[in-house]
């Protein structure tokens, strides 16, 4: 049974599945290795998936892929201890084909996606962990897994945020907590009709609701609630280094968030189904490893291709797009019979042309900007305080909003500082 | 030595109990969607014992499992560990079959496989813990049976079986072929190797229907079951917390005893 593969893809997340599907379809002898009992077994995320890239690969994928709800509404709330200020956006367009985003569960979605790769001819080896790389001089020549040596012309590391393989390949150092956010999430069961009633949804409509505010105790980050068919995904995503420095546990913040009066009413009567935690690479291009070496490429979270703008967190579509670019590169290498570093330099060129590196470049300054603690406590406080002043009727003569704002900011922050932060927003976002 | 191992699919024991639903109407436990079943851990140990015999004496290991095409992942797991062939036997009525009809179907399949020296089963299935199928197969095939084996060896053309008992062992010899159920004392089943997983993933698993094994349909399915499940339930438990505060500890304890008596707890 021993054989030499054209390509071994490590990790059956969105990056690895897209990559192995494309190579297998082009006739390459492709092995997809996944350490979980099945693809998606241990994978978690928030879960809003933005569809356009996958739609190119599988037109109208939502008809067959296990999606939960399409995202019709986006809501953002600023929370203080006892107040909240929200804005909501909804568009007819979001409720129509090809939709904009979907809530979904990784355990089902990754399995579906990996099965697609298998149908295209890739060999899926679940329950198998890549333990090391196989070397031929300076060239990566395969992997070691399950006590065996598995040789291949190319290895594509799609092994997620902690990418042990790109470390082994010498493409990057161990990650620092400053480069990462910690995500913790609970799935809470609620009957379908209650979800629709509480969130003002009908049929398969869903909402993506993001929060920033006091519950993170000034730690950069936020929280989310996404609706699934019969459950809510609710979680907190916070800067790992600041958590550690302040000796705070992310799940304590999640508990605090869940108990906020504005949030608790939406969860009432719900039953906890599962709890999970995961890291997210967020330092953007600053932490991106070198993307390839002889016989070796990195894609998805392993290459730190995620985008955080503070309002959204996207990674899956970047993972898929980079997986596709890696696949195209290896297909080309196979055609010309050259898997050297020089030949694989085609990969970053493809990425530069796609949204992957373009978006990361556009938002290059965002990760640093988003470390500003004022965004997470002071500004939500001022905004809520101002709103309170505007809406409170205490029988006294009204004052101009501008004056109220000045009052809300008094002794908290200077206009000059706000101006400087605003200027940074312009640069970063 | 040619060995047949019967393995069962069960819901993944790692699924937290809160994710299961109990359907009172149909008297069924509904596992959460999207999480594939796994091989019963005791059966995995039966596969391990078979592999140890194969390592020592050579031969062929065939794995039988009841289910649907989707169950082929269970058979493939055994192949990845080192078994030679896996067969899935399907029948819509399995779900409602009792242990007699499952054992009957497996016995028919074993007859169809033909040549074998030993049939192994796990001591019980970790979902309902009944532990009946192995014994009924032995009865059906008219073969000698040893339950709860920790080790099997060959001596003088017979099988030597070490059986676990409280505080000790029994050692039996039985003529070949025989049926043996395997105890958890066998220890950890081996992890599949890299090439093992890869070659298993590429293998086709034949699917046999009830017709393929010439089973008599009056002996399978819900209608053949003489035992009827009339109720499946989890007793209601109520949790309440009440804090008793009194001036003195003595007063509080008297109040506590009163409260417990009223609640019928003592
Ligand atoms: C809390 C949270 C919320 C998020 N929310 C969103 C969101 O709403 N929208 C969005 O687009 N993105 C979101 N993301 C980001 C998104 O999940 C990731 O960007 C995306 O999953 C990256 O895909 P990937 O294939 O690169 O890696 P992963 O999905 O991490 O997959 C890596 C795979 O490799 C396997 N693996 C790892 N090492 C090995 C090994 N040595 N051998 C074999 N297999 C191995 C793993 O088991 C895993 O299956 C969120 C992330 C988190 C943590």
XYZ file of C-alpha atoms and ligand atoms in Angstrom:
748
model
C 0.000 0.000 0.000
C 2.987 2.307 0.442
C 3.060 5.112 -2.067
C 4.392 8.580 -2.729
C 1.822 11.342 -2.708
C 1.943 14.439 -4.868
C 0.698 16.423 -1.903
C -0.022 15.862 1.758
C -2.366 18.396 3.336
C -2.250 18.529 7.130
C -5.496 19.643 8.791
C -9.039 19.234 7.493
C -10.322 22.694 8.451
C -11.625 25.086 5.773
C -8.089 25.696 4.432
C -7.123 22.025 4.179
C -10.443 20.902 2.698
C -10.446 23.597 -0.006
C -6.813 22.852 -0.804
C -7.123 19.062 -1.045
C -10.406 19.260 -2.949
C -8.804 21.435 -5.630
C -5.661 19.349 -6.004
C -7.531 16.034 -6.078
C -9.904 17.417 -8.683
C -6.914 18.322 -10.842
C -5.792 14.695 -10.620
C -3.047 15.047 -8.012
C -2.538 12.128 -5.640
C -3.614 13.916 -2.500
C -3.628 12.834 1.140
C -5.623 14.863 3.674
C -4.516 14.159 7.242
C -6.719 15.155 10.202
C -5.934 14.425 13.832
C -9.567 14.625 14.994
C -11.651 11.436 15.060
C -13.447 13.023 12.118
C -13.009 16.405 10.404
C -14.455 19.094 12.641
C -14.540 16.824 15.709
C -12.773 19.267 17.977
C -13.010 22.415 15.881
C -14.867 25.437 17.133
C -15.440 28.985 16.062
C -17.963 31.778 16.547
C -19.673 30.861 13.648
C -20.566 33.301 10.946
C -19.323 32.163 7.598
C -19.085 34.593 4.700
C -19.889 32.708 1.533
C -18.590 34.198 -1.738
C -15.353 32.161 -2.007
C -17.072 28.882 -1.274
C -19.868 29.829 -3.652
C -17.328 29.971 -6.463
C -16.148 26.482 -5.585
C -19.618 24.973 -5.028
C -22.314 27.195 -6.547
C -25.329 27.465 -4.195
C -23.447 25.469 -1.574
C -26.034 26.397 1.088
C -28.488 24.004 -0.527
C -26.353 21.010 0.372
C -23.897 22.186 3.028
C -25.038 21.962 6.647
C -25.718 25.659 7.344
C -27.916 26.787 10.224
C -29.356 30.220 9.374
C -28.505 32.943 6.874
C -27.529 36.205 8.540
C -30.206 38.771 7.848
C -29.430 41.170 10.694
C -26.240 42.587 12.115
C -26.399 44.306 15.466
C -23.708 46.061 17.489
C -24.143 46.959 21.132
C -22.012 48.971 23.502
C -22.493 47.768 27.059
C -21.701 49.384 30.362
C -22.541 47.793 33.698
C -26.134 48.948 33.593
C -26.848 50.435 30.186
C -26.558 49.563 26.535
C -26.584 51.393 23.225
C -27.249 49.468 20.018
C -27.266 49.899 16.280
C -28.729 47.396 13.868
C -28.363 46.907 10.174
C -30.499 44.753 7.954
C -30.875 44.669 4.202
C -33.281 42.815 1.937
C -30.251 41.720 -0.046
C -28.944 39.691 2.909
C -32.090 37.602 2.808
C -31.703 36.655 -0.840
C -29.520 34.325 -2.871
C -26.486 34.261 -2.739
C -26.908 35.543 0.824
C -24.059 37.215 2.679
C -23.252 35.016 5.628
C -24.439 31.915 7.453
C -24.251 30.606 10.974
C -22.956 27.054 11.035
C -21.275 24.410 13.180
C -17.783 23.225 12.382
C -18.428 19.595 13.400
C -20.948 19.281 10.567
C -19.464 21.722 8.085
C -15.884 20.392 8.132
C -17.203 16.860 7.690
C -19.227 17.926 4.676
C -16.287 19.799 3.171
C -13.825 16.925 3.734
C -16.299 14.509 2.131
C -16.253 16.794 -0.940
C -12.475 16.435 -1.093
C -12.816 12.662 -0.754
C -15.364 12.530 -3.570
C -12.909 14.468 -5.721
C -10.370 11.691 -5.111
C -8.405 12.819 -2.071
C -7.614 10.185 0.546
C -8.890 11.296 3.926
C -6.987 9.924 6.911
C -8.896 10.921 10.059
C -7.598 10.193 13.532
C -4.051 10.651 12.272
C -1.777 13.351 13.632
C 1.228 14.696 11.748
C 4.008 14.435 14.328
C 6.910 15.781 12.333
C 8.197 16.632 8.881
C 10.203 14.293 6.714
C 13.324 15.894 5.235
C 15.428 15.223 2.195
C 18.372 17.540 2.730
C 16.865 21.003 2.968
C 13.686 19.979 1.220
C 10.508 18.954 3.027
C 9.763 15.491 1.661
C 6.667 14.374 3.560
C 5.449 13.897 7.113
C 5.788 11.474 9.984
C 2.477 10.278 11.335
C 1.203 7.285 13.295
C 4.750 5.921 13.554
C 5.136 5.854 9.768
C 6.983 7.967 7.220
C 4.653 9.286 4.527
C 6.542 10.734 1.570
C 5.213 13.431 -0.763
C 6.377 16.053 -3.255
C 4.678 18.854 -1.327
C 3.324 19.340 2.184
C 0.690 22.008 2.793
C 0.358 22.981 6.459
C -3.275 23.866 7.159
C -2.897 22.902 10.790
C -4.403 25.986 12.379
C -3.265 28.748 14.684
C -0.582 26.841 16.579
C 0.894 25.471 13.341
C 3.452 23.137 14.707
C 4.525 22.208 11.191
C 5.500 25.719 10.089
C 7.548 25.940 13.281
C 9.210 22.618 12.379
C 9.851 23.930 8.872
C 11.648 26.875 10.430
C 9.220 29.403 8.993
C 8.295 30.958 12.304
C 9.037 31.082 16.022
C 6.722 30.083 18.802
C 3.770 32.477 18.958
C 3.572 35.096 21.654
C 0.332 35.733 23.602
C 0.346 39.290 22.202
C -0.306 37.865 18.751
C -3.382 35.969 19.795
C -6.868 36.258 21.126
C -8.581 33.661 23.233
C -12.110 32.683 22.239
C -14.500 30.880 24.577
C -17.950 29.867 23.504
C -21.077 28.175 24.736
C -23.854 26.685 22.675
C -27.182 27.167 24.393
C -30.287 25.340 23.329
C -33.472 27.350 22.864
C -36.619 26.240 21.061
C -36.907 27.532 17.521
C -39.982 29.648 18.130
C -38.394 31.382 21.124
C -35.318 32.268 19.058
C -37.486 33.743 16.331
C -39.619 35.673 18.792
C -36.757 37.052 20.867
C -34.556 38.069 17.967
C -37.299 39.159 15.592
C -36.491 36.542 12.954
C -38.597 34.348 10.763
C -37.925 31.092 8.929
C -34.250 30.569 8.307
C -33.224 34.159 9.127
C -30.490 34.734 11.659
C -28.737 37.523 13.501
C -25.058 38.220 14.162
C -24.828 40.369 17.263
C -21.505 41.783 18.427
C -20.815 43.482 21.748
C -18.066 45.582 23.222
C -17.989 47.087 26.656
C -17.382 46.842 30.356
C -17.688 43.058 30.624
C -14.152 42.590 29.237
C -12.851 44.825 32.052
C -10.877 46.949 29.624
C -9.237 43.971 27.936
C -9.245 44.387 24.150
C -11.964 42.163 22.751
C -15.697 41.683 22.690
C -18.515 39.210 22.706
C -20.979 37.750 20.236
C -24.332 36.029 20.010
C -25.147 34.193 16.795
C -28.401 32.364 16.190
C -28.465 28.779 14.958
C -31.565 26.766 14.074
C -32.302 25.682 17.627
C -29.524 27.188 19.661
C -27.447 30.281 20.295
C -23.686 30.481 19.991
C -22.480 32.913 22.602
C -18.878 33.742 23.276
C -16.171 36.144 24.290
C -12.995 36.847 22.324
C -10.228 38.671 24.207
C -6.545 39.549 23.929
C -4.559 36.636 25.364
C -1.600 38.601 26.732
C -3.745 41.083 28.685
C -5.798 38.223 30.122
C -2.661 36.550 31.377
C -1.131 39.773 32.731
C -4.292 40.500 34.710
C -4.773 36.873 35.760
C -8.300 36.882 34.390
C -9.990 33.801 32.952
C -11.868 34.248 29.701
C -14.748 32.100 30.951
C -15.257 34.429 33.912
C -15.724 37.243 31.408
C -18.196 35.102 29.474
C -20.142 34.445 32.690
C -20.185 38.164 33.437
C -21.370 38.880 29.912
C -24.144 36.295 30.144
C -25.383 37.849 33.352
C -25.611 41.371 31.946
C -29.278 42.306 32.162
C -29.393 43.162 28.467
C -28.038 39.736 27.537
C -29.617 37.499 30.169
C -33.174 38.071 28.924
C -32.227 36.583 25.554
C -30.790 33.458 27.151
C -33.486 32.827 29.739
C -34.658 29.222 29.877
C -31.811 28.044 27.663
C -29.961 24.790 28.286
C -26.169 24.626 27.998
C -25.161 22.125 25.320
C -21.428 22.588 25.042
C -18.477 24.707 25.996
C -15.289 25.149 23.985
C -12.212 27.339 23.725
C -9.769 28.161 20.944
C -7.061 30.644 20.012
C -7.212 33.105 17.119
C -4.196 34.689 15.421
C -4.911 38.415 15.356
C -1.680 40.286 14.942
C -2.314 40.333 11.192
C 0.565 40.708 8.779
C 2.933 41.411 11.669
C 2.858 37.772 12.769
C 2.627 36.179 9.346
C 5.298 33.514 8.958
C 7.304 33.078 5.793
C 4.719 31.334 3.606
C 6.753 28.644 1.873
C 10.029 26.826 1.588
C 11.253 23.889 -0.531
C 8.368 21.403 -0.791
C 6.294 23.205 1.849
C 3.467 25.786 1.983
C 1.396 27.282 4.809
C -2.277 28.330 4.517
C -5.208 29.493 6.663
C -4.838 30.249 10.379
C -1.434 28.564 10.280
C -0.321 31.506 8.123
C -2.231 33.954 10.383
C -4.670 34.861 7.618
C -7.459 36.269 9.772
C -9.032 39.674 9.754
C -10.278 41.500 12.828
C -11.659 44.970 12.445
C -13.181 45.086 15.895
C -16.652 44.682 14.411
C -16.120 41.424 12.591
C -13.858 38.442 12.891
C -13.227 36.552 9.695
C -10.949 33.627 9.131
C -12.766 30.832 7.353
C -13.064 32.635 4.011
C -9.376 33.616 4.206
C -8.546 30.006 4.996
C -10.469 28.779 1.947
C -8.990 31.386 -0.406
C -5.432 30.713 0.756
C -6.020 26.954 0.548
C -7.100 27.428 -3.068
C -4.029 29.526 -3.876
C -1.764 26.889 -2.313
C -3.509 24.196 -4.359
C -3.078 26.102 -7.603
C 0.591 26.598 -6.819
C 1.160 22.892 -6.206
C -0.818 21.932 -9.338
C 1.457 24.216 -11.337
C 4.551 22.767 -9.650
C 3.400 19.275 -10.540
C 2.988 20.324 -14.191
C 6.493 21.724 -14.412
C 7.926 19.052 -12.128
C 9.479 21.561 -9.762
C 8.541 21.861 -6.079
C 11.477 24.036 -5.117
C 11.164 27.247 -3.157
C 11.587 29.186 -6.368
C 8.692 27.437 -8.049
C 6.493 27.797 -4.966
C 7.056 31.561 -4.911
C 4.033 31.584 -7.223
C 1.945 31.220 -4.025
C 2.412 34.721 -2.527
C 1.868 36.156 -5.991
C -1.554 34.521 -6.173
C -2.325 35.701 -2.641
C -1.378 39.266 -3.500
C -3.866 39.188 -6.352
C -6.677 37.798 -4.188
C -8.445 39.518 -1.293
C -6.305 37.595 1.195
C -3.220 39.775 1.189
C -5.090 42.833 -0.113
C -7.449 42.903 2.885
C -4.680 42.180 5.342
C -2.724 45.066 3.867
C -5.709 47.416 3.990
C -6.213 46.634 7.677
C -2.521 46.368 8.494
C -2.757 48.908 11.289
C -6.014 47.562 12.728
C -4.528 45.006 15.175
C -2.367 47.657 16.854
C -5.183 50.194 16.914
C -7.531 47.639 18.458
C -5.187 47.225 21.426
C -6.309 50.680 22.612
C -8.160 49.949 25.901
C -10.296 53.124 25.590
C -12.337 51.428 22.876
C -13.512 48.769 25.310
C -14.418 50.712 28.408
C -14.180 54.479 28.183
C -15.883 55.094 24.842
C -18.820 52.720 25.491
C -19.240 54.454 28.855
C -19.274 57.922 27.334
C -21.662 56.843 24.581
C -24.090 55.249 27.035
C -23.819 58.192 29.399
C -24.599 60.606 26.594
C -27.546 58.505 25.448
C -28.836 58.449 29.004
C -28.586 62.221 29.225
C -30.392 62.634 25.895
C -33.247 60.272 26.759
C -33.714 61.204 30.404
C -36.591 63.528 31.088
C -36.095 65.050 34.518
C -38.451 67.991 34.137
C -35.593 70.458 33.805
C -34.925 72.600 30.740
C -33.028 70.684 27.986
C -29.452 71.378 27.012
C -27.776 71.095 23.658
C -26.430 67.627 22.830
C -22.992 69.065 22.290
C -22.997 70.366 25.868
C -24.222 67.023 27.154
C -21.359 65.308 25.369
C -18.899 67.653 27.008
C -20.449 66.816 30.344
C -20.200 63.068 29.622
C -16.539 63.417 28.760
C -15.658 65.671 31.676
C -12.719 64.445 33.741
C -12.666 61.254 31.653
C -10.938 62.240 28.468
C -9.934 65.383 26.562
C -11.289 66.334 23.132
C -7.708 66.331 21.999
C -7.285 62.668 22.938
C -10.540 61.742 21.202
C -9.396 63.583 18.129
C -6.127 61.664 18.145
C -7.972 58.341 18.481
C -10.313 59.294 15.650
C -7.344 60.043 13.443
C -6.012 56.581 14.224
C -9.363 55.033 13.262
C -9.041 56.655 9.895
C -5.637 55.078 9.386
C -6.448 51.670 10.830
C -9.972 51.023 9.619
C -5.788 -18.706 12.803
C -8.834 -17.152 11.163
C -10.868 -14.960 13.450
C -14.224 -13.223 13.111
C -14.814 -10.233 15.392
C -18.312 -8.801 15.867
C -18.195 -5.073 16.550
C -20.996 -2.680 17.359
C -21.421 1.004 16.660
C -22.454 3.098 19.627
C -22.932 6.856 20.133
C -19.576 8.420 21.010
C -19.161 8.051 24.814
C -17.401 11.436 24.818
C -20.691 13.187 23.996
C -21.853 14.890 27.187
C -25.135 13.397 28.490
C -26.818 16.826 28.266
C -26.710 16.589 24.479
C -28.850 13.455 24.299
C -32.598 13.748 24.064
C -35.002 11.217 25.464
C -38.014 10.666 23.246
C -40.671 9.381 25.610
C -43.121 8.629 22.754
C -40.907 6.314 20.738
C -38.976 5.226 23.852
C -35.694 6.064 22.209
C -32.577 7.953 23.168
C -31.718 10.446 20.449
C -28.028 11.325 20.189
C -27.083 14.799 18.900
C -26.947 15.260 15.149
C -23.707 15.375 13.232
C -21.483 13.342 15.548
C -20.683 9.977 13.984
C -20.904 6.797 16.060
C -17.757 5.041 17.269
C -16.781 1.427 17.827
C -17.901 0.058 21.186
C -14.706 0.256 23.314
C -15.078 -3.376 24.504
C -15.264 -4.499 20.872
C -12.129 -2.499 20.143
C -10.461 -4.644 22.782
C -11.793 -7.760 21.059
C -10.136 -6.524 17.842
C -6.934 -5.980 19.833
C -7.029 -9.544 21.159
C -7.579 -10.838 17.609
C -4.590 -8.814 16.395
C -2.377 -10.262 19.140
C -3.327 -13.761 17.960
C -2.676 -12.766 14.357
C 0.718 -11.307 15.332
C 1.601 -14.663 16.876
C -0.047 -17.201 14.574
C -0.858 -15.328 11.362
C -4.240 -15.776 9.696
C -7.047 -13.503 8.694
C -9.280 -11.226 10.738
C -12.785 -10.433 9.466
C -14.876 -7.810 11.199
C -18.684 -7.907 11.116
C -20.904 -5.021 12.063
C -24.621 -4.338 11.858
C -25.706 -0.933 10.616
C -25.911 1.099 7.467
C -23.413 2.116 4.826
C -22.487 4.997 7.109
C -21.327 2.421 9.655
C -18.471 1.440 7.375
C -16.307 3.899 9.344
C -16.554 1.458 12.277
C -15.316 -1.411 10.121
C -12.621 0.850 8.690
C -11.346 1.621 12.156
C -10.768 -2.103 12.694
C -9.017 -2.315 9.304
C -6.812 0.638 10.262
C -5.846 -1.237 13.430
C -4.805 -4.198 11.287
C -7.876 -6.358 10.564
C -8.034 -7.755 7.021
C -11.629 -7.433 6.001
C -14.734 -5.613 7.164
C -18.344 -6.334 6.302
C -21.407 -4.259 7.111
C -24.756 -6.031 7.333
C -27.738 -3.755 6.835
C -31.336 -4.089 7.718
C -33.837 -1.340 8.352
C -35.343 -3.298 11.204
C -32.134 -3.517 13.271
C -32.964 -0.633 15.470
C -35.965 -2.385 16.852
C -34.377 -5.812 16.935
C -33.649 -7.434 20.272
C -30.450 -9.278 21.159
C -31.859 -12.572 19.849
C -32.465 -11.248 16.355
C -29.170 -9.358 16.244
C -27.327 -12.506 17.303
C -29.319 -14.458 14.714
C -28.295 -12.078 11.918
C -24.653 -12.167 13.025
C -24.742 -15.981 13.221
C -26.049 -16.148 9.659
C -23.289 -13.778 8.519
C -20.662 -15.848 10.338
C -21.943 -18.937 8.501
C -21.615 -17.077 5.215
C -18.021 -16.027 5.975
C -17.426 -19.744 6.459
C -13.926 -20.633 7.559
C -13.048 -19.524 11.035
C -11.363 -20.820 14.169
C -12.615 -18.256 16.640
C -15.440 -15.749 16.997
C -14.735 -12.825 19.313
C -17.188 -10.295 20.768
C -16.724 -7.545 23.336
C -18.017 -8.352 26.833
C -20.942 -5.976 26.367
C -21.899 -2.869 24.421
C -21.233 0.367 26.274
C -24.597 1.842 25.245
C -27.079 -0.570 26.871
C -24.674 -2.860 28.736
C -26.655 -6.035 28.086
C -23.823 -8.363 27.127
C -26.055 -11.003 25.521
C -25.162 -11.218 21.829
C -21.922 -13.246 22.169
C -23.627 -15.946 24.220
C -26.587 -16.244 21.876
C -24.259 -16.541 18.849
C -22.542 -19.491 20.566
C -25.938 -21.076 21.158
C -27.017 -20.483 17.544
C -23.834 -21.950 16.104
C -23.678 -24.758 18.641
C -20.167 -23.712 19.695
C -18.387 -23.748 23.047
C -18.351 -20.410 24.836
C -16.056 -18.660 27.281
C -17.006 -15.195 28.528
C -14.837 -12.393 29.970
C -11.524 -13.521 28.483
C -8.345 -11.604 29.176
C -6.116 -13.723 26.945
C -6.425 -16.461 24.349
C -3.680 -18.778 23.173
C -3.389 -22.031 21.248
C -2.204 -25.235 22.923
C -2.334 -28.771 21.515
C -4.797 -27.883 18.800
C -7.168 -26.306 21.301
C -7.797 -22.786 22.489
C -6.536 -21.901 25.941
C -8.654 -19.086 27.378
C -7.819 -17.118 30.512
C -11.065 -15.902 32.065
C -11.260 -13.084 34.596
C -13.081 -13.762 37.873
C -13.233 -11.790 41.090
C -9.723 -11.823 42.638
C -8.324 -14.297 40.138
C -8.571 -16.295 36.924
C -9.945 -19.474 35.424
C -8.088 -21.115 32.566
C -10.161 -23.192 30.141
C -9.351 -25.205 27.085
C -11.977 -25.395 24.345
C -12.015 -27.114 20.973
C -11.727 -25.022 17.814
C -13.911 -23.269 16.662
C -15.295 -21.454 19.688
C -16.919 -18.196 20.739
C -15.143 -15.992 23.274
C -16.282 -12.683 24.743
C -13.471 -10.336 25.658
C -13.052 -8.502 28.938
C -11.624 -5.019 29.390
C -8.605 -6.501 31.216
C -7.154 -7.057 27.731
C -5.871 -3.503 28.073
C -5.511 -0.678 25.640
C -6.258 -1.375 22.016
C -3.430 -0.379 19.683
C -3.484 2.929 17.826
C -3.746 2.563 14.068
C -0.542 3.265 12.155
C -0.266 5.924 9.454
C -0.303 3.465 6.569
C -3.001 1.460 8.372
C -5.346 4.458 8.351
C -4.494 5.357 4.771
C -5.075 1.880 3.373
C -8.279 1.419 5.401
C -9.574 4.711 4.080
C -9.138 3.474 0.511
C -10.802 0.071 1.040
C -14.332 -0.683 -0.052
C -16.460 -2.219 2.680
C -18.937 -4.767 1.274
C -22.503 -4.286 2.463
C -24.585 -7.431 2.928
C -28.344 -7.326 3.075
C -30.470 -9.753 5.034
C -31.036 -11.641 1.765
C -27.297 -12.075 1.257
C -27.094 -14.025 4.491
C -30.327 -15.947 3.910
C -31.928 -14.729 7.101
C -35.489 -15.681 7.923
C -37.318 -12.361 8.207
C -39.696 -13.727 10.826
C -36.709 -13.923 13.161
C -35.628 -10.297 12.778
C -36.988 -6.860 13.562
C -39.496 -5.553 16.042
C -42.101 -8.242 15.356
C -39.658 -10.983 16.325
C -38.881 -9.394 19.668
C -40.731 -11.116 22.486
C -39.574 -8.547 24.984
C -41.335 -5.184 24.676
C -39.991 -1.951 26.062
C -42.899 -0.242 27.770
C -41.169 2.656 29.473
C -37.869 4.466 29.235
C -37.364 7.317 31.636
C -35.009 9.302 33.809
C -36.454 9.948 37.242
C -37.314 13.599 37.812
C -34.940 15.258 40.188
C -35.626 18.563 41.790
C -32.921 20.758 43.226
C -33.678 23.518 45.650
C -31.492 25.547 47.926
C -32.772 27.095 51.104
C -30.595 28.833 53.641
C -31.717 28.507 57.234
C -30.682 31.423 59.369
C -31.428 31.546 63.084
C -29.952 33.308 66.086
C -28.079 30.264 67.326
C -26.722 27.131 65.703
C -28.971 25.029 67.908
C -32.101 26.787 66.670
C -30.914 26.465 63.099
C -30.318 22.728 63.476
C -33.779 22.159 64.915
C -35.264 24.093 62.019
C -33.125 22.082 59.596
C -34.368 18.762 61.003
C -37.975 20.011 60.849
C -37.550 21.060 57.240
C -36.014 17.736 56.271
C -38.835 15.814 57.950
C -41.428 17.939 56.184
C -39.713 17.324 52.837
C -39.793 13.609 53.546
C -36.007 13.400 53.301
C -35.591 11.828 56.754
C -14.065 31.867 19.032
C -13.788 31.993 17.551
C -14.695 32.634 16.738
C -14.474 32.729 15.368
N -15.440 33.295 14.607
C -15.300 33.323 13.272
C -16.352 33.776 12.457
O -17.427 34.131 12.956
N -16.166 33.824 11.112
C -14.992 33.399 10.535
O -14.886 33.439 9.299
N -13.974 32.955 11.297
C -14.099 32.891 12.640
N -13.082 32.392 13.415
C -11.813 32.036 12.771
C -11.890 30.717 12.018
O -12.388 29.719 12.867
C -10.515 30.310 11.517
O -9.901 31.373 10.882
C -10.598 29.144 10.530
O -11.157 28.019 11.151
C -9.231 28.784 9.993
O -9.289 27.618 9.218
P -8.027 26.683 9.047
O -8.455 25.590 8.143
O -6.851 27.483 8.683
O -7.682 26.118 10.503
P -8.563 25.307 11.546
O -9.977 25.523 11.326
O -7.984 25.601 12.874
O -8.241 23.786 11.178
C -7.019 23.187 11.466
C -7.211 21.680 11.411
O -5.943 21.040 11.490
C -6.002 19.946 12.363
N -4.645 19.732 12.845
C -3.881 20.595 13.567
N -2.667 20.075 13.780
C -2.649 18.861 13.182
C -1.661 17.840 13.052
N -0.447 17.974 13.581
N -1.980 16.721 12.372
C -3.222 16.567 11.829
N -4.183 17.507 11.907
C -3.904 18.634 12.582
C -7.009 20.394 13.411
O -7.574 19.304 14.088
C -8.028 21.146 12.569
O -9.017 20.305 12.046
C -13.278 32.240 14.790
C -12.351 31.591 15.603
C -12.601 31.436 16.964
C -11.621 30.707 17.785
